[in-house]
XYZ file of C-alpha atoms in Angstrom:
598
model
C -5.265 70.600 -28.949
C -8.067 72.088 -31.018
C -8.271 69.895 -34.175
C -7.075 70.729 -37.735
C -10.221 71.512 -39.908
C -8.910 70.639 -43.098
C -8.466 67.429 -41.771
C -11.908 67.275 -39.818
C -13.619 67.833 -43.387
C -11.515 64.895 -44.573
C -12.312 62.277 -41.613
C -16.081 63.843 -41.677
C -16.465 63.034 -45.736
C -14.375 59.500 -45.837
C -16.472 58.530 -43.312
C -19.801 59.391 -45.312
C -17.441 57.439 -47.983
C -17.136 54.393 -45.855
C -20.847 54.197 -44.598
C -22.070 54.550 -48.444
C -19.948 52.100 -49.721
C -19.888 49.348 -47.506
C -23.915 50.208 -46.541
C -24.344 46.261 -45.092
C -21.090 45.968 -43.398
C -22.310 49.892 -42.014
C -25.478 48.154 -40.607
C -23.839 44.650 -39.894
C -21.739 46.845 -37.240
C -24.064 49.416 -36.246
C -22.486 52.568 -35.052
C -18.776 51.033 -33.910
C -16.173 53.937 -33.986
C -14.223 51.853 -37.164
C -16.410 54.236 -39.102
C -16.275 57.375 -37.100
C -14.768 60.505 -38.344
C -13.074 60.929 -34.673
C -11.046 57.694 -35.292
C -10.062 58.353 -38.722
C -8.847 61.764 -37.794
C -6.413 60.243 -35.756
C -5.544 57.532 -38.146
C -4.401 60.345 -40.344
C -0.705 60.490 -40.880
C 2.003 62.952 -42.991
C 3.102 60.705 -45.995
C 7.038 61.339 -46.244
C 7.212 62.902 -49.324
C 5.198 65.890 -48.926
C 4.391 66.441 -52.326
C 2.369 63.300 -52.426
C -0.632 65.334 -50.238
C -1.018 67.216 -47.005
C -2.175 64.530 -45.157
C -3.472 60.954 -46.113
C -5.278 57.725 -44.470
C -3.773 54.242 -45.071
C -6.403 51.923 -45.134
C -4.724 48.498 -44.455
C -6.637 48.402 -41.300
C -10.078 48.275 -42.902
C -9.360 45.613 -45.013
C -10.564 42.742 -42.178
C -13.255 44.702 -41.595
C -14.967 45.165 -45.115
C -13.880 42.420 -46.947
C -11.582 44.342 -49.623
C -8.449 44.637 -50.760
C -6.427 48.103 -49.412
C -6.193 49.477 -53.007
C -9.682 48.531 -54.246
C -10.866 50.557 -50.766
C -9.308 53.631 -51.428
C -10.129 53.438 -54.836
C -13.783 53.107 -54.225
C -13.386 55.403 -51.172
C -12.162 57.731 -53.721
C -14.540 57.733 -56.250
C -17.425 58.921 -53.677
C -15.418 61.557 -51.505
C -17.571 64.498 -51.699
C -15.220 66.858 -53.278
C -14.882 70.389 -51.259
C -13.339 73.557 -52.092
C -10.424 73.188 -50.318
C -9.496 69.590 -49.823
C -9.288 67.034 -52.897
C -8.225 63.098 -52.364
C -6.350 60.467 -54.566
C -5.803 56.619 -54.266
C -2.745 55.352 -54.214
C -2.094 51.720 -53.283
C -3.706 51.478 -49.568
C -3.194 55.344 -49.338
C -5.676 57.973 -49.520
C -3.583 61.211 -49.800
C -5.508 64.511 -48.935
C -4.197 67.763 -50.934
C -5.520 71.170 -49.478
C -6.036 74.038 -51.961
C -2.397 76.499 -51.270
C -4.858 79.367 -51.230
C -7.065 78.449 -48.394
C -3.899 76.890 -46.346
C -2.224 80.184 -47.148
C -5.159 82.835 -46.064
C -6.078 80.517 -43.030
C -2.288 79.991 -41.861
C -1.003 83.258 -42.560
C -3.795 85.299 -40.923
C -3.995 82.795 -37.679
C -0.060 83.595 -36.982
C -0.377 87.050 -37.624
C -3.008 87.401 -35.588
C -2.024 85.229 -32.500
C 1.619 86.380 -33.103
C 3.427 84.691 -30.037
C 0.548 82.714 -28.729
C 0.095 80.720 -32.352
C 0.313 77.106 -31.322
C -1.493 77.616 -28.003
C -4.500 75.643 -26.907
C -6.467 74.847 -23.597
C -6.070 71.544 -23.834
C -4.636 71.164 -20.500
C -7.820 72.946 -18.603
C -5.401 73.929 -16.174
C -4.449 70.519 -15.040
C -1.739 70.330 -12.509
C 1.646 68.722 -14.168
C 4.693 68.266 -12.185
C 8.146 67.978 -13.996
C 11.172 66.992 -12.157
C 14.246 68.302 -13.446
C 17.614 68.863 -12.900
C 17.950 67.448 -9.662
C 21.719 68.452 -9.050
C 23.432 67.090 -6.211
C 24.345 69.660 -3.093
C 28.148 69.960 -2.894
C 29.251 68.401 -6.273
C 29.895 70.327 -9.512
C 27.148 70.537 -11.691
C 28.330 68.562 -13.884
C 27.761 67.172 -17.639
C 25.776 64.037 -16.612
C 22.617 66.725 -15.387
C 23.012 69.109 -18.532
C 20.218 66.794 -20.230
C 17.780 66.624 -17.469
C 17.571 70.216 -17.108
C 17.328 71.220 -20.479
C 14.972 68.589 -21.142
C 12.457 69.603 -18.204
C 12.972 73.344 -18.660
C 11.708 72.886 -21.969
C 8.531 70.509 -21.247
C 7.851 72.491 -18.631
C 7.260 75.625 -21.432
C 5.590 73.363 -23.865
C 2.367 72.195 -20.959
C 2.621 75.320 -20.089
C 1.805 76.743 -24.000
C -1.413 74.016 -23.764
C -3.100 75.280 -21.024
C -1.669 73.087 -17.975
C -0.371 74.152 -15.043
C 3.000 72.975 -15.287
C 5.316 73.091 -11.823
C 8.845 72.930 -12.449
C 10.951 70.953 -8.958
C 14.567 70.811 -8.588
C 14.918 67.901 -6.113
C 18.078 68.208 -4.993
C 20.603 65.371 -3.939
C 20.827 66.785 -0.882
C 20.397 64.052 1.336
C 22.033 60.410 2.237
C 25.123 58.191 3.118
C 27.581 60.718 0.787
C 27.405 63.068 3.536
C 28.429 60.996 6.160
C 31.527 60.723 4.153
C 31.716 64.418 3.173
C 31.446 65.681 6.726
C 33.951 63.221 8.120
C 35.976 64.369 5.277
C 35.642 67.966 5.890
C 36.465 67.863 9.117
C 39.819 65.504 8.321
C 41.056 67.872 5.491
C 39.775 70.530 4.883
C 42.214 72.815 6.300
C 44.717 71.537 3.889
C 42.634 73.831 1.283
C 42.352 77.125 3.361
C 44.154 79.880 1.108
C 43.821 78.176 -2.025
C 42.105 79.652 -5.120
C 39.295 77.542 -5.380
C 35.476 77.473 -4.948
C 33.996 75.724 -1.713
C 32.082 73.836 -4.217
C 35.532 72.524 -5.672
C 36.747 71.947 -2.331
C 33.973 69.833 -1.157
C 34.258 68.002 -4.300
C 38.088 67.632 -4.194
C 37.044 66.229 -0.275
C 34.370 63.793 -1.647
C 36.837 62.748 -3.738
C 39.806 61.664 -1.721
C 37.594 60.423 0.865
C 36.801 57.157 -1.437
C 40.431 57.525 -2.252
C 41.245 57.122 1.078
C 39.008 54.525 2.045
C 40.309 52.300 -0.357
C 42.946 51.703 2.161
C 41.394 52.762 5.823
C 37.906 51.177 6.108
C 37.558 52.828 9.489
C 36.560 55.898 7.113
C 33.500 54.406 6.204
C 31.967 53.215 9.243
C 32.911 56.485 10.358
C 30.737 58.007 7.855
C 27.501 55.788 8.467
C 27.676 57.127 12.027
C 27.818 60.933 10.777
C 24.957 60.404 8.896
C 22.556 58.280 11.187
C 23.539 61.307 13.869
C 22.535 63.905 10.970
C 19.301 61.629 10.120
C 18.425 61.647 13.896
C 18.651 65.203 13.748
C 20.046 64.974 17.288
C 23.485 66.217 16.376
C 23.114 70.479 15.848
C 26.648 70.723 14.929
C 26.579 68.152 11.993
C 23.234 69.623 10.828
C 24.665 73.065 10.815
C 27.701 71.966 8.282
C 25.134 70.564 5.955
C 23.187 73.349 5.667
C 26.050 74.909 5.004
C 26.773 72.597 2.469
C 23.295 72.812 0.827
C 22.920 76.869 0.834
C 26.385 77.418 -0.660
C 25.254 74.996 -3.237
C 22.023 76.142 -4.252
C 23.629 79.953 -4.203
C 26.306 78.214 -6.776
C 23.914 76.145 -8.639
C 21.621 79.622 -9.124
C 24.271 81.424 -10.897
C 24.542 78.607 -13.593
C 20.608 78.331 -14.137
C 21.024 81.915 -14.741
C 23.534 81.583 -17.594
C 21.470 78.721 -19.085
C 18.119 80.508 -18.409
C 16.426 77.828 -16.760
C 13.792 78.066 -13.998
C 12.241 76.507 -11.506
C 8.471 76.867 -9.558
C 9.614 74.632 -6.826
C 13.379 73.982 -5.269
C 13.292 71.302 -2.849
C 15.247 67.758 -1.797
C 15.369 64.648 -0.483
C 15.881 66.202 3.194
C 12.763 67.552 3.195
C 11.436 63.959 3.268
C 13.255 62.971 6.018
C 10.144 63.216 8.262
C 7.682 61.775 5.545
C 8.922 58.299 5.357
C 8.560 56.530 8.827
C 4.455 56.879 7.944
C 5.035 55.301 4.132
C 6.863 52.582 5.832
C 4.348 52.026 8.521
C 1.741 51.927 6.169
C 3.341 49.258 3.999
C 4.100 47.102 7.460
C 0.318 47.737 8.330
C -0.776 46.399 4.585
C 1.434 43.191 4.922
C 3.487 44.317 1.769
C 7.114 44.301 3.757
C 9.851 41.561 4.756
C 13.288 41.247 6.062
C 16.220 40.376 3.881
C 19.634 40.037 5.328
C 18.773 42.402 7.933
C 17.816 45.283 5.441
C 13.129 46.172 4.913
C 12.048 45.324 1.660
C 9.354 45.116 -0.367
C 8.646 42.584 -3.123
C 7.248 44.101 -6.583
C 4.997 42.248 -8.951
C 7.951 42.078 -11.521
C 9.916 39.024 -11.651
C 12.648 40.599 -13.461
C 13.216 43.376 -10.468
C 14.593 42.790 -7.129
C 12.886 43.661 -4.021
C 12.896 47.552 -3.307
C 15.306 48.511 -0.242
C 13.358 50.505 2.450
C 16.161 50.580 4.941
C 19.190 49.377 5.039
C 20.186 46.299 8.295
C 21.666 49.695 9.747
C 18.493 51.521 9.635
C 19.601 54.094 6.695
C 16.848 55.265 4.688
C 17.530 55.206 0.793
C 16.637 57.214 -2.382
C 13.701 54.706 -3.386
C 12.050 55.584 0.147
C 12.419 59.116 -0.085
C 11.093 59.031 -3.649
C 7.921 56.802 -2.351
C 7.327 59.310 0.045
C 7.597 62.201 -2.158
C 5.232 60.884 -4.692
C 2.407 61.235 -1.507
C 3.731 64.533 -0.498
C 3.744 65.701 -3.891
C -0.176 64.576 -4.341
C -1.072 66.098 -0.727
C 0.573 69.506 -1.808
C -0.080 69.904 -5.376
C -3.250 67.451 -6.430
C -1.303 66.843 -9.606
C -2.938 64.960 -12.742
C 0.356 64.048 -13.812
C 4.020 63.810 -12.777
C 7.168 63.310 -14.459
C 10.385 62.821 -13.058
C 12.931 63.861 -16.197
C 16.001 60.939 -15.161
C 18.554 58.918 -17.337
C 17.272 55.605 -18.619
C 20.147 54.522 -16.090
C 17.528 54.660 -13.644
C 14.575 52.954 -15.186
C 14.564 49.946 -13.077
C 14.611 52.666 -9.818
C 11.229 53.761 -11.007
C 9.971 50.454 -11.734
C 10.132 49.535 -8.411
C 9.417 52.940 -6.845
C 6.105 52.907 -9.164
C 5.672 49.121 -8.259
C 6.022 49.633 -4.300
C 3.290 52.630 -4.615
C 0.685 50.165 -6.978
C 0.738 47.071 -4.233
C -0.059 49.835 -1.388
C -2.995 51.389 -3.703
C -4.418 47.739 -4.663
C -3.918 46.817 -0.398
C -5.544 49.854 0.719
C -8.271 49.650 -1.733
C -7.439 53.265 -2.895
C -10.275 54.770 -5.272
C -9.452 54.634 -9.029
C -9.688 58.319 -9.210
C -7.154 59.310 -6.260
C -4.217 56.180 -7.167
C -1.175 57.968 -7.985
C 0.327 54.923 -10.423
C -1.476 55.996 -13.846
C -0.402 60.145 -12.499
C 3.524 58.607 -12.437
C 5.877 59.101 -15.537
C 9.719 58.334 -15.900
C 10.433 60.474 -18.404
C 13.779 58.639 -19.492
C 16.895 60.128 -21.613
C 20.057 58.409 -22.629
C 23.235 60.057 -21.736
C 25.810 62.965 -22.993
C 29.426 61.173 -23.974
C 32.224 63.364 -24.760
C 33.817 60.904 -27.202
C 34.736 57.731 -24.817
C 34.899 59.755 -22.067
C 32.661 58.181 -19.007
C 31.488 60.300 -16.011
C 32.138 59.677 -12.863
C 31.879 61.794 -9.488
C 33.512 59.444 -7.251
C 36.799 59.151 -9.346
C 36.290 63.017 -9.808
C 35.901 62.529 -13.601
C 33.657 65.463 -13.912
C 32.995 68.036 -16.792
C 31.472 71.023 -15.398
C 28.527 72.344 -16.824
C 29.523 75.933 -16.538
C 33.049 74.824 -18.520
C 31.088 73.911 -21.515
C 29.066 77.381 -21.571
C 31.897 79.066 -21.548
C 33.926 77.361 -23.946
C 30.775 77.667 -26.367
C 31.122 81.346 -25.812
C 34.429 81.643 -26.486
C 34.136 80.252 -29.813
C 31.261 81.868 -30.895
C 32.729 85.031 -29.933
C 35.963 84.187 -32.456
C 33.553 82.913 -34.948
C 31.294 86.329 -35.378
C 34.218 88.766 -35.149
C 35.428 87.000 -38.294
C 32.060 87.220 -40.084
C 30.301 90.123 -38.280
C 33.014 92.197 -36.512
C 30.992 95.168 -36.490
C 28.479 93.444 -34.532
C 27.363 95.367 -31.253
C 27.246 93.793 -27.948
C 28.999 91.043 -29.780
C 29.727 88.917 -26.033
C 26.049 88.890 -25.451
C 25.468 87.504 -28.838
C 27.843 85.039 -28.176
C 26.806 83.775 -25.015
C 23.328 84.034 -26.532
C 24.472 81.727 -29.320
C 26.544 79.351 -27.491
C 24.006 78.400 -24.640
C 21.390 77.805 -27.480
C 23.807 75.850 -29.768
C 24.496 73.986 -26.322
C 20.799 73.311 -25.633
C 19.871 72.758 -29.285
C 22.431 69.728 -29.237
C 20.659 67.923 -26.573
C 17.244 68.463 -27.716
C 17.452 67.966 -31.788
C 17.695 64.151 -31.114
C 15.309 62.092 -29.441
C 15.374 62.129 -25.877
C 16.245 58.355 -25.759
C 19.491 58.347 -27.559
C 22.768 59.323 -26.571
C 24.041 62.720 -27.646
C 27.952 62.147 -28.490
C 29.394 65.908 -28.119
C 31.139 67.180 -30.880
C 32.200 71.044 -30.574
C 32.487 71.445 -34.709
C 28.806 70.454 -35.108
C 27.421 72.035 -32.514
C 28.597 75.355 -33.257
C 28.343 75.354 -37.136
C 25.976 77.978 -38.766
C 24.906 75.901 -41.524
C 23.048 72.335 -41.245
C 20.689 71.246 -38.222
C 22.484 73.494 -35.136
C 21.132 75.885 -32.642
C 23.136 78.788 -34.435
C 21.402 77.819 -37.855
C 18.345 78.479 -36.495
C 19.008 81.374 -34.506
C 20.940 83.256 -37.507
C 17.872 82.174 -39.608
C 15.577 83.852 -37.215
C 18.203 87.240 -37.510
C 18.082 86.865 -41.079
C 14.046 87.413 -40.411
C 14.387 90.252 -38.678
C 17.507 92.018 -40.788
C 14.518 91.515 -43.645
C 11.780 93.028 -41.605
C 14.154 96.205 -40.287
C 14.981 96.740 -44.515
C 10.982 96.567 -45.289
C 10.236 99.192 -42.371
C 6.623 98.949 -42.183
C 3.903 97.501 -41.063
C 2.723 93.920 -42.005
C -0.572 92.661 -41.834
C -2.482 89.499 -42.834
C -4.495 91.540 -45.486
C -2.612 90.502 -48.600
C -3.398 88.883 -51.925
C -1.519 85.500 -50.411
C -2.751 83.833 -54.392
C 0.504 85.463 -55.209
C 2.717 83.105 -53.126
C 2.040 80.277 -55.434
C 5.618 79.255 -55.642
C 6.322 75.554 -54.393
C 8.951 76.923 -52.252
C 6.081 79.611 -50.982
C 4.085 76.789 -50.442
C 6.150 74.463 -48.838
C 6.874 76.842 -46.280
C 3.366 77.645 -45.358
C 2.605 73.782 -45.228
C 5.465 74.144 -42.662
C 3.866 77.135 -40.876
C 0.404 74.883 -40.626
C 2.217 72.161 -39.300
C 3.671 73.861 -35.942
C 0.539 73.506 -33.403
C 0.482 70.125 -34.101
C 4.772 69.799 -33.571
C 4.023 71.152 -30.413
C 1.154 68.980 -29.618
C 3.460 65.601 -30.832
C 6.120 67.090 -28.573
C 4.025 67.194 -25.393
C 2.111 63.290 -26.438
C 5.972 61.807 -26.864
C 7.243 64.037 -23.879
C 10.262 64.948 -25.919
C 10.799 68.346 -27.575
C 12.641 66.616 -30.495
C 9.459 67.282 -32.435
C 9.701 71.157 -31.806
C 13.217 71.001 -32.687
C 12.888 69.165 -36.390
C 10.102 71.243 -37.120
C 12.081 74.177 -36.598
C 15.066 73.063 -38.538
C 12.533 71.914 -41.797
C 10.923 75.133 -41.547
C 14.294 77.141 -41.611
C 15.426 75.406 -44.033
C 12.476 75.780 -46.680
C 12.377 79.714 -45.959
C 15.951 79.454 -46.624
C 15.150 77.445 -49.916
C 12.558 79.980 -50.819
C 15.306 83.146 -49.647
C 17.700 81.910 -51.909
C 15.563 80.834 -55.040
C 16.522 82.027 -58.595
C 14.586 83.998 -60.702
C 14.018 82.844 -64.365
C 17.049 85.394 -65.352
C 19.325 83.678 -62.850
C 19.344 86.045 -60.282
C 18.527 85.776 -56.699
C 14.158 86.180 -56.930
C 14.399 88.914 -53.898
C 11.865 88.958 -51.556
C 11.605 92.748 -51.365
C 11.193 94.525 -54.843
C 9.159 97.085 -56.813
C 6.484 94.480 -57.025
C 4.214 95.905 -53.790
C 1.740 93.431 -53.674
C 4.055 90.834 -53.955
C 6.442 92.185 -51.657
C 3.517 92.660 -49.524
C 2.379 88.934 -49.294
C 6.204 87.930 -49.219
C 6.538 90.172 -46.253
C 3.444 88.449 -44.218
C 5.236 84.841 -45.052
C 8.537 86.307 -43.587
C 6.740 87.658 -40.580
C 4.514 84.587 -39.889
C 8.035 82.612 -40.195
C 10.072 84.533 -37.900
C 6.930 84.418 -34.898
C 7.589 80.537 -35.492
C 10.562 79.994 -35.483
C 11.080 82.197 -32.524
C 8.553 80.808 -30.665
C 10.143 77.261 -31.348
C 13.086 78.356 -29.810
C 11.360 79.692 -26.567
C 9.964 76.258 -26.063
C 13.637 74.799 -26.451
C 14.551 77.167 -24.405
C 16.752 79.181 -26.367
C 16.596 82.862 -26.925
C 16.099 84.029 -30.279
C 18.517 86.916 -31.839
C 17.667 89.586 -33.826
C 21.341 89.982 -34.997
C 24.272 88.019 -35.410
């Protein structure tokens, strides 16, 4: 991410600050990077209340280092801050809080988004780096169901966001599409599935409705298991054409299904692919870890111990030979390197599974260290679990085996419905008003899971999801319509060539503060993997042009944005425009679509 000037003239000239006023301690530690503009830059934080400066530097941190007391450092740093035109410190307490002159911000901010227009926010930061996200990862004959909603959204959008800072970001769908479930499915399939011929129902339902019963059934015939391990060794042989036939079968009517929903949500993918296609990449990764030493038996079943006392051993193979996820996802980590030379790869998966990619992780360091891999080509520092906590529809818990599912494609459509009811009762004259709707309820759908922070669970609540007003999906998207109902009523064109000293407003200001803000929202998204960031900064930023939209004038009325005043209306008009690129493009990186009515 390039680097925020205003701020590089701050770091440059505290620094000069620090080196003339602690000159011994300066020489005492020669040229360490305490006093280096690069690590005070970063030091640099947004003080909450923005009103007390753009930017400041606490200073508690120095305080070892030169002998003073936090306040009497940023008082001195203070005093000796070589004042520029457009940036101007005070001390207060261990703070020293940066203000930037509004004019400068303004004519800088203004004329970068109108001039980028879509691409404001972008950098090259990634130098076309190769980054992997795993997403989704639905599995084959099941609904798709609640419990992935998160994953996918989550993924889609961090895919978007590298891809905005210059990396080449791969999008994978690994399918469940593989294991000891369809030893049971086929055995059930070929039990009961005539019982379903005729009836109205997907084959998806049906195989579900057969996945189900089968644990229902074995509850009481255990035969049905063993059964089922047999299936699948036959199927994992490959020797068995039959078998293999009825799970492809399976796995194309399932992708076909699973493509119609990704179209609805608008979700993408570079790369669809599953744990099958690992089937024949994991007898090597085994035999490589029983050449380095790393492996043992337990109870019958190849393990491998990882350097965590607080984990078990990772299963390899079960004492009947079965492969399991962890193996496959071992072996995919090497297959992924071999195909794609990736820099970094993140596998988007509920914190349920953290331990999983301990060990997976853990299994793939001891091989590096044992094979003496080259710190350049080791895979461990390239792997990320990019953890989420789960969806809850009140105390509702999900559960595939006992076939308490909520489908996906259920929730989209209910979210339609009601948005439909709720804009024929404020806009009923609204064209295309089901497209709008399904517009609006996808994105108030995706905005729910990604305006909290990936790690905590999103309890589902249909009344604040769908509400116009407050921190929603639709808020955002009717502010961005709002935007563009303004621009339509000005009718012509707006450029960055405007007396911006007119927008001197604190509500004016505020929002262009806001507008300045967005690369590095973007940038804090990507660094904390979670596009929470992008989210909040699009909610503050609707909600100061709102604040500004709605302001009074001195006479009481509504201070309209459009009036006789032309060079006002003119440098109102470029804030409008720069805040409708930014808002819209936040919502592209969420993944949401951006309306121009509602």
């Amino acid at each position: 991410m390039s680097k925020d000037e205003f701020k590089q003239q701050f770091a440059a000239h505290v620094a000069e600050a620090f080196q003339q006023c602690y000159a011994d301690k300066f020489q005492e530690l020669g040229q360490q990077q305490v006093f280096d503009p690069d690590f005070i830059y970063d030091l640099l934080e947004k003080p909450k209340d923005p009103r007390m400066g753009r930017f400041a530097l606490p200073v508690f941190r120095f305080a070892r280092i030169v002998g003073d007391k936090p306040p009497t450092i940023a008082s001195r740093i203070a005093e000796i801050f070589r004042k520029t035109d457009s940036v101007t410190i005070t001390a207060t307490g261990g703070f020293l809080n940066a203000q930037v002159d509004s004019a400068t911000l303004a004519t800088k901010t203004i004329g970068q988004v109108l001039e980028a227009q879509k691409n404001y926010g972008a950098s090259s930061e990634g130098d076309g780096k190769n980054l992997l996200v795993e997403y989704s990862s639905v599995n084959i004959a099941k609904p798709f169901g609640i419990a992935h909603l998160r994953t996918t959204i989550l993924g889609a959008s961090l895919r978007t966001i590298f891809k905005k800072l210059g990396y080449n970001a791969v999008g994978i769908n690994y399918l469940g599409d593989w294991g000891t479930q369809f030893g049971k499915l086929i055995v059930a399939f070929r039990k009961w599935s005539k019982e379903y011929s005729g009836k109205d129902i997907t084959r998806i339902a049906m195989l579900f409705l057969l996945y189900v019963r089968f644990h229902k059934m074995a509850k009481e015939d255990k035969s049905l298991v063993e059964d089922a391990r047999n299936v699948f060794r036959a199927l994992e042989g490959g020797g068995d054409a039959k078998t293999t036939e009825l799970w492809q079968q399976f796995r194309s009517q399932s992708i076909e299904e699973f493509k119609r929903i990704y179209d609805r949500l608008g979700v993408e993918f570079d790369l669809i692919t599953g744990e099958a296609n690992l089937n024949d990449k994991m007898q090597p990764i085994i035999e490589r870890l029983e050449k380095a030493e790393l492996t043992r038996i337990s109870e019958g079943a190849l393990v491998v111990d990882v350097d965590d006392t607080q984990l078990p051993p990772c299963l390899l193979k079960k004492a009947d030979g079965a492969t399991l996820y962890a193996t496959r996802d071992i072996a995919g980590a090497f297959w992924r390197y071999e195909k794609f030379g990736y820099d970094q790869s993140l596998y988007v998966v509920a914190n349920s599974q953290s331990d999983h990619f301990k060990q997976v992780f853990g299994v793939i360091k001891r091989l590096e260290e044992a094979e003496q891999t080259p710190d350049n080509q080791r895979l461990t520092p390239r792997l990320k679990h990019v953890d989420f906590g789960w969806v809850k529809f009140g105390d509702r818990a999900m559960s595939t085996r006992g076939g308490n599912v909520i489908p996906v494609e259920d929730v989209i459509d209910k979210a339609a419905s009601l948005v439909t009811d709720m804009i024929r009762e404020k806009n009923p004259d609204l064209e295309n008003i089901d497209d709008t709707a399904a517009m609006v309820g996808v994105g108030a759908v995706k905005f729910s899971q990604l305006s909290v922070k990936r790690q905590t669970d999103v309890n589902f609540n249909w009344e604040a999801v769908l509400s116009f007003e407050g921190e929603t999906g639709p808020y955002l998207q009717y502010t961005h319509a709002r935007l563009c109902s303004l621009e339509r009523k000005f009718g012509q064109p707006v450029t960055a060539d405007v007396n911006v000293v007119m927008l001197d407003g604190e509500e004016e200001r505020r929002v262009v503060e806001l507008l300045a803000d967005f690369p590095e929202a973007i940038a804090d998204a990507a660094r904390n993997y979670d596009p929470y960031f992008i989210a909040a900064h699009s909610l503050r930023l609707a909600g100061a042009f709102n604040k500004f939209y709605q302001r009074k004038a001195p006479d009481g009325r509504v201070d309209k944005i459009i009036s006789d005043n032309t060079s006002l209306t003119a440098a109102r008009m470029a804030l409008v425009v720069s805040v409708r690129l930014v808002i819209g493009e936040g919502l592209r990186l969420l993944g949401i679509q951006a309306p121009e009515e509602m």
